[in-house]
Short mmCIF file of C-alpha atoms and ligand atoms in Angstrom, two decimals:
data_model
loop_
_atom_site.label_atom_id
_atom_site.label_comp_id
_atom_site.label_asym_id
_atom_site.label_seq_id
_atom_site.Cartn_x
_atom_site.Cartn_y
_atom_site.Cartn_z
CA MET A 134 0.00 0.00 0.00
CA PRO A 135 1.43 3.38 -0.96
CA VAL A 136 1.35 6.28 1.50
CA SER A 137 -1.99 8.07 1.18
CA ILE A 138 -2.31 11.77 0.31
CA LYS A 139 -5.23 13.31 2.18
CA SER A 140 -7.91 15.38 0.45
CA ALA A 141 -8.96 18.84 1.68
CA GLN A 142 -11.98 17.17 3.28
CA ASP A 143 -9.80 14.55 5.00
CA ILE A 144 -7.53 17.28 6.34
CA GLU A 145 -10.44 19.23 7.78
CA GLY A 146 -11.68 16.04 9.49
CA MET A 147 -8.23 15.39 10.92
CA ARG A 148 -7.91 18.95 12.25
CA VAL A 149 -11.09 18.39 14.22
CA ALA A 150 -10.02 14.97 15.51
CA GLY A 151 -6.55 16.28 16.36
CA ARG A 152 -7.88 19.21 18.37
CA LEU A 153 -10.31 16.96 20.23
CA ALA A 154 -7.54 14.50 21.16
CA SER A 155 -5.48 17.36 22.56
CA GLU A 156 -8.48 18.72 24.46
CA VAL A 157 -8.82 15.42 26.31
CA LEU A 158 -5.34 16.05 27.73
CA ASP A 159 -6.28 19.67 28.56
CA HIS A 160 -9.26 18.34 30.50
CA LEU A 161 -7.14 15.74 32.31
CA ALA A 162 -4.08 17.86 33.14
CA PRO A 163 -5.36 19.78 36.21
CA GLN A 164 -6.79 16.57 37.70
CA ILE A 165 -3.55 14.59 37.93
CA ARG A 166 -2.39 14.23 41.51
CA PRO A 167 -0.59 11.85 43.88
CA GLY A 168 -2.88 9.12 45.25
CA MET A 169 -4.94 8.65 42.10
CA THR A 170 -4.84 5.41 40.13
CA THR A 171 -4.07 5.11 36.43
CA GLU A 172 -7.58 3.67 36.12
CA ALA A 173 -8.93 7.02 37.37
CA ILE A 174 -7.05 8.72 34.51
CA ASP A 175 -8.70 6.30 32.09
CA LYS A 176 -12.16 7.06 33.50
CA ILE A 177 -11.70 10.84 33.36
CA CYS A 178 -10.59 10.62 29.73
CA HIS A 179 -13.14 7.98 28.69
CA ASP A 180 -16.08 9.87 30.16
CA PHE A 181 -14.96 13.15 28.55
CA MET A 182 -14.52 11.52 25.14
CA VAL A 183 -17.75 9.57 25.15
CA ASN A 184 -20.11 11.91 27.03
CA VAL A 185 -18.79 15.40 26.29
CA GLN A 186 -16.99 15.18 22.94
CA GLN A 187 -18.89 12.27 21.48
CA THR A 188 -15.66 10.86 20.20
CA ILE A 189 -14.70 7.17 20.12
CA PRO A 190 -11.64 6.12 22.16
CA ALA A 191 -9.68 4.30 19.44
CA PRO A 192 -7.60 2.11 21.81
CA LEU A 193 -10.64 0.40 23.40
CA ASN A 194 -10.75 -3.16 22.02
CA TYR A 195 -8.07 -2.26 19.46
CA CYS A 196 -6.58 -5.56 18.35
CA PRO A 197 -3.65 -5.52 15.91
CA PRO A 198 -2.51 -8.92 14.56
CA GLY A 199 -0.76 -10.92 17.29
CA TYR A 200 -2.25 -8.86 20.15
CA SER A 201 -5.17 -9.37 22.53
CA PRO A 202 -7.84 -6.65 22.43
CA TYR A 203 -6.65 -3.54 24.31
CA PRO A 204 -8.91 -3.33 27.39
CA LYS A 205 -8.93 0.41 28.13
CA SER A 206 -9.56 3.77 26.44
CA VAL A 207 -6.14 5.39 26.92
CA CYS A 208 -2.56 4.33 27.60
CA THR A 209 -0.86 5.36 30.87
CA SER A 210 2.88 4.64 31.01
CA VAL A 211 4.53 5.40 34.35
CA ASN A 212 8.28 5.96 35.00
CA HIS A 213 10.17 3.01 33.40
CA GLN A 214 7.12 2.06 31.33
CA VAL A 215 7.89 3.06 27.75
CA CYS A 216 4.44 2.90 26.13
CA HIS A 217 1.11 1.05 26.01
CA GLY A 218 0.76 0.92 29.79
CA ILE A 219 -2.72 -0.39 30.64
CA PRO A 220 -4.58 1.72 33.22
CA GLY A 221 -5.30 -0.22 36.41
CA SER A 222 -5.04 -0.14 40.18
CA LYS A 223 -1.51 1.33 40.24
CA VAL A 224 -1.51 4.37 42.57
CA LEU A 225 0.50 7.37 41.40
CA LYS A 226 2.88 8.87 43.95
CA ALA A 227 4.63 12.23 44.13
CA GLY A 228 7.70 12.23 41.90
CA ASP A 229 6.25 9.83 39.31
CA VAL A 230 6.05 10.86 35.66
CA VAL A 231 3.27 9.47 33.49
CA ASN A 232 2.66 9.53 29.75
CA VAL A 233 -0.99 9.67 28.81
CA ASP A 234 -1.64 8.73 25.17
CA ILE A 235 -4.99 9.64 23.64
CA THR A 236 -6.41 8.59 20.30
CA VAL A 237 -9.93 9.73 19.41
CA ILE A 238 -12.05 8.98 16.38
CA LYS A 239 -14.41 11.74 15.20
CA ASP A 240 -16.47 11.39 12.02
CA GLY A 241 -14.19 8.52 11.01
CA TYR A 242 -10.90 10.41 11.46
CA HIS A 243 -8.20 9.71 14.07
CA GLY A 244 -6.28 12.21 16.20
CA ASP A 245 -3.35 10.77 18.21
CA THR A 246 -1.32 12.68 20.82
CA SER A 247 0.46 12.15 24.12
CA ARG A 248 2.13 14.25 26.78
CA MET A 249 4.19 13.65 29.91
CA PHE A 250 2.70 14.70 33.24
CA TYR A 251 4.46 15.25 36.57
CA VAL A 252 2.76 13.76 39.60
CA GLY A 253 3.70 16.25 42.32
CA ALA A 254 7.22 17.64 41.93
CA PRO A 255 9.54 15.68 39.59
CA SER A 256 13.15 14.75 40.31
CA ILE A 257 15.76 16.75 38.40
CA ALA A 258 16.53 13.64 36.33
CA ALA A 259 12.91 13.00 35.40
CA LYS A 260 12.27 16.64 34.52
CA ARG A 261 15.32 16.77 32.28
CA LEU A 262 14.32 13.55 30.48
CA CYS A 263 10.77 14.81 29.89
CA GLU A 264 12.00 18.17 28.61
CA VAL A 265 14.64 16.73 26.30
CA THR A 266 12.11 14.24 24.91
CA HIS A 267 9.72 17.12 24.16
CA GLU A 268 12.59 18.88 22.39
CA CYS A 269 13.23 15.67 20.42
CA LEU A 270 9.62 15.66 19.22
CA TRP A 271 9.96 19.28 18.08
CA ARG A 272 13.36 18.71 16.43
CA GLY A 273 11.59 16.01 14.42
CA ILE A 274 8.55 18.15 13.61
CA GLU A 275 10.74 20.99 12.37
CA GLN A 276 12.22 18.70 9.71
CA VAL A 277 8.81 18.18 8.11
CA SER A 278 8.49 19.82 4.70
CA PRO A 279 7.85 18.59 1.13
CA GLY A 280 11.06 17.16 -0.34
CA ARG A 281 12.56 16.30 3.04
CA SER A 282 12.72 12.65 4.00
CA LEU A 283 11.70 10.46 6.91
CA GLY A 284 15.39 9.91 7.66
CA ASP A 285 15.76 13.64 8.35
CA ILE A 286 13.12 13.36 11.08
CA GLY A 287 14.69 10.28 12.65
CA HIS A 288 18.16 11.74 12.52
CA ALA A 289 17.15 15.01 14.19
CA ILE A 290 15.50 13.11 17.05
CA GLN A 291 18.32 10.60 17.53
CA GLN A 292 20.97 13.31 17.41
CA HIS A 293 19.31 15.38 20.13
CA ALA A 294 18.54 12.41 22.40
CA GLU A 295 22.03 10.92 22.19
CA ALA A 296 23.73 14.31 22.66
CA ALA A 297 21.89 14.46 26.01
CA GLY A 298 23.19 10.99 26.95
CA TYR A 299 19.88 9.24 26.31
CA SER A 300 18.86 6.42 23.95
CA VAL A 301 16.10 6.01 21.36
CA VAL A 302 13.69 3.06 21.54
CA ARG A 303 13.89 1.25 18.16
CA GLU A 304 10.98 -1.20 18.29
CA PHE A 305 8.14 1.33 18.13
CA CYS A 306 7.71 4.22 15.74
CA GLY A 307 5.37 6.92 14.52
CA HIS A 308 2.85 6.00 11.84
CA GLY A 309 0.64 7.24 9.07
CA ILE A 310 -2.85 8.03 10.33
CA GLY A 311 -6.22 9.12 8.94
CA LYS A 312 -9.35 7.00 8.64
CA VAL A 313 -7.01 4.19 9.74
CA PHE A 314 -5.31 4.31 13.18
CA HIS A 315 -1.96 2.88 12.05
CA GLU A 316 -1.11 3.02 8.35
CA GLU A 317 1.99 3.54 6.26
CA PRO A 318 4.54 5.02 6.54
CA GLN A 319 6.49 3.93 9.62
CA VAL A 320 8.16 6.99 11.10
CA LEU A 321 11.38 5.86 12.79
CA HIS A 322 12.85 8.01 15.55
CA TYR A 323 16.43 7.35 14.41
CA GLY A 324 18.09 7.36 11.01
CA LYS A 325 20.27 9.05 8.45
CA PRO A 326 19.59 12.39 6.77
CA GLY A 327 18.27 12.20 3.22
CA THR A 328 17.22 8.55 3.45
CA GLY A 329 13.81 6.93 3.32
CA LEU A 330 10.48 8.17 2.02
CA LYS A 331 10.35 11.69 0.55
CA LEU A 332 7.62 13.76 2.18
CA GLN A 333 4.77 15.18 0.10
CA ALA A 334 2.10 17.72 0.97
CA GLY A 335 -1.05 15.98 2.19
CA MET A 336 0.69 13.18 4.08
CA THR A 337 -0.39 12.82 7.72
CA PHE A 338 1.59 10.88 10.30
CA THR A 339 2.54 10.89 13.95
CA ILE A 340 5.93 11.58 15.47
CA GLU A 341 6.17 10.00 18.92
CA PRO A 342 9.72 9.49 20.17
CA MET A 343 10.27 7.16 23.14
CA ILE A 344 13.52 8.16 24.85
CA ASN A 345 15.21 6.19 27.63
CA ALA A 346 17.50 7.63 30.29
CA GLY A 347 19.51 4.40 30.14
CA ARG A 348 19.89 1.69 27.53
CA PRO A 349 17.53 1.43 24.54
CA GLU A 350 16.38 -2.16 25.05
CA ILE A 351 12.80 -2.89 26.04
CA ARG A 352 10.73 -5.78 27.33
CA GLU A 353 7.01 -6.58 27.01
CA LEU A 354 5.11 -7.45 30.20
CA ALA A 355 2.93 -10.55 30.55
CA ASP A 356 -0.21 -8.45 29.96
CA GLY A 357 0.78 -8.53 26.29
CA TRP A 358 0.82 -4.72 25.96
CA THR A 359 2.89 -2.82 28.52
CA ILE A 360 6.42 -2.05 27.33
CA VAL A 361 9.13 -1.32 29.92
CA THR A 362 12.84 -0.54 29.75
CA LYS A 363 14.94 -3.68 30.22
CA ASP A 364 17.29 -1.86 32.61
CA HIS A 365 14.37 -0.20 34.47
CA SER A 366 15.65 3.25 33.56
CA LEU A 367 13.14 6.08 33.16
CA SER A 368 11.48 6.54 29.78
CA ALA A 369 9.55 9.45 28.31
CA GLN A 370 7.41 10.02 25.22
CA TRP A 371 5.55 12.90 23.53
CA GLU A 372 3.39 12.59 20.42
CA HIS A 373 1.76 14.84 17.84
CA THR A 374 -0.16 14.14 14.63
CA ILE A 375 1.39 16.17 11.78
CA LEU A 376 0.26 17.25 8.31
CA VAL A 377 2.83 17.93 5.59
CA THR A 378 1.80 21.27 4.03
CA GLU A 379 3.01 22.95 0.81
CA THR A 380 5.46 25.03 2.86
CA GLY A 381 6.28 22.83 5.84
CA PHE A 382 4.11 21.31 8.53
CA GLU A 383 0.95 21.80 10.50
CA VAL A 384 0.56 20.24 13.94
CA LEU A 385 -2.97 18.82 14.00
CA THR A 386 -3.10 17.82 17.68
CA VAL A 387 -3.18 21.29 19.18
CA SER A 388 -5.55 22.99 21.56
CA VAL A 389 -5.36 25.98 23.86
CA GLY A 390 -3.83 23.81 26.61
CA SER A 391 -1.02 22.34 24.48
CA PRO A 392 2.29 22.97 26.26
CA ASP A 393 3.64 23.94 22.86
CA TRP A 394 0.66 26.06 21.87
CA GLU A 395 2.67 29.27 21.58
CA ARG A 396 5.30 27.62 19.40
CA THR A 397 2.64 26.04 17.20
CA ARG A 398 0.78 29.31 16.83
CA GLN A 399 3.98 31.05 15.77
CA SER A 400 4.81 28.40 13.20
CA LEU A 401 1.30 28.72 11.76
CA ALA A 402 1.58 32.50 11.67
CA THR A 403 4.94 32.50 9.90
CA GLY A 404 4.08 29.56 7.63
N1 MF3 B 567 -1.74 5.68 20.77
C1 MF3 B 567 -0.73 4.70 20.50
C2 MF3 B 567 0.09 5.24 19.35
O1 MF3 B 567 0.56 6.32 19.47
C3 MF3 B 567 -1.27 3.36 20.17
C4 MF3 B 567 -1.90 2.72 21.30
S1 MF3 B 567 -2.53 1.22 20.77
C5 MF3 B 567 -3.36 0.71 22.13
O2 MF3 B 567 0.22 4.70 18.29
F1 MF3 B 567 -4.14 -0.22 21.76
F2 MF3 B 567 -2.48 0.39 23.01
F3 MF3 B 567 -4.03 1.71 22.61
CO1 CO B 568 0.61 7.08 17.53
CO1 CO B 569 -0.60 7.67 20.60
#
């Protein structure tokens, strides 16, 4: 299957879905506190999606080949959990960091975004990892323009992560997205400049680097979903859904509460 080029109508649908996904995180953000469970995060997000937004939580019962159906509406990955953490009875404590990953479906279109949240005050090490990982996401986003290649995105991310002494998780990547949750292309978070698929206006995909404070290797837990670092080092991830425009990029998963709202607004204003 070739990489799809979205129509004007598709793009409008994805702008709506992207904003809604980001607004779930805006709604959640002020409610995160020590003592709450990751299941409580799932309920806050699920209820907002289903009852307020009338969006569909794409993860619920999502079942890629070789997996069991995903049992919850969002992913919550705490500390050394890399991604796909299943919300449950785990109680968050002060100093934890948690990634919350939201994918909504609205009118058939997907919006996919995640942020890191501090539970109480973070350690210096955790704060630095979360900040550098956010910078990695943006270094990747800033590569996006027609004629650039996927390798440019991966290289920019890898370069920034490794310069900080961190490592890039290799087994999971960003992905094309639209009416389908995960489609081509695969967007690797490492690579060589000028290699791989050439970007064209109308492509939509996520960039979602997973960066480990220690070694890059990961392990899957017995639940069949949760991914953790093999060495138990901290891991962080941020994700946006991106459109390739005629002049560069548009971040689709933005809302007034996006931590990078100001930066996104400026990039839109200056084209
Ligand atoms: N939202 C994740 C991503 O960024 C995918 C989660 S799949 C799930 O691609 F089933 F675990 F939710
Ligand atoms: Co994604
Ligand atoms: Co996601």
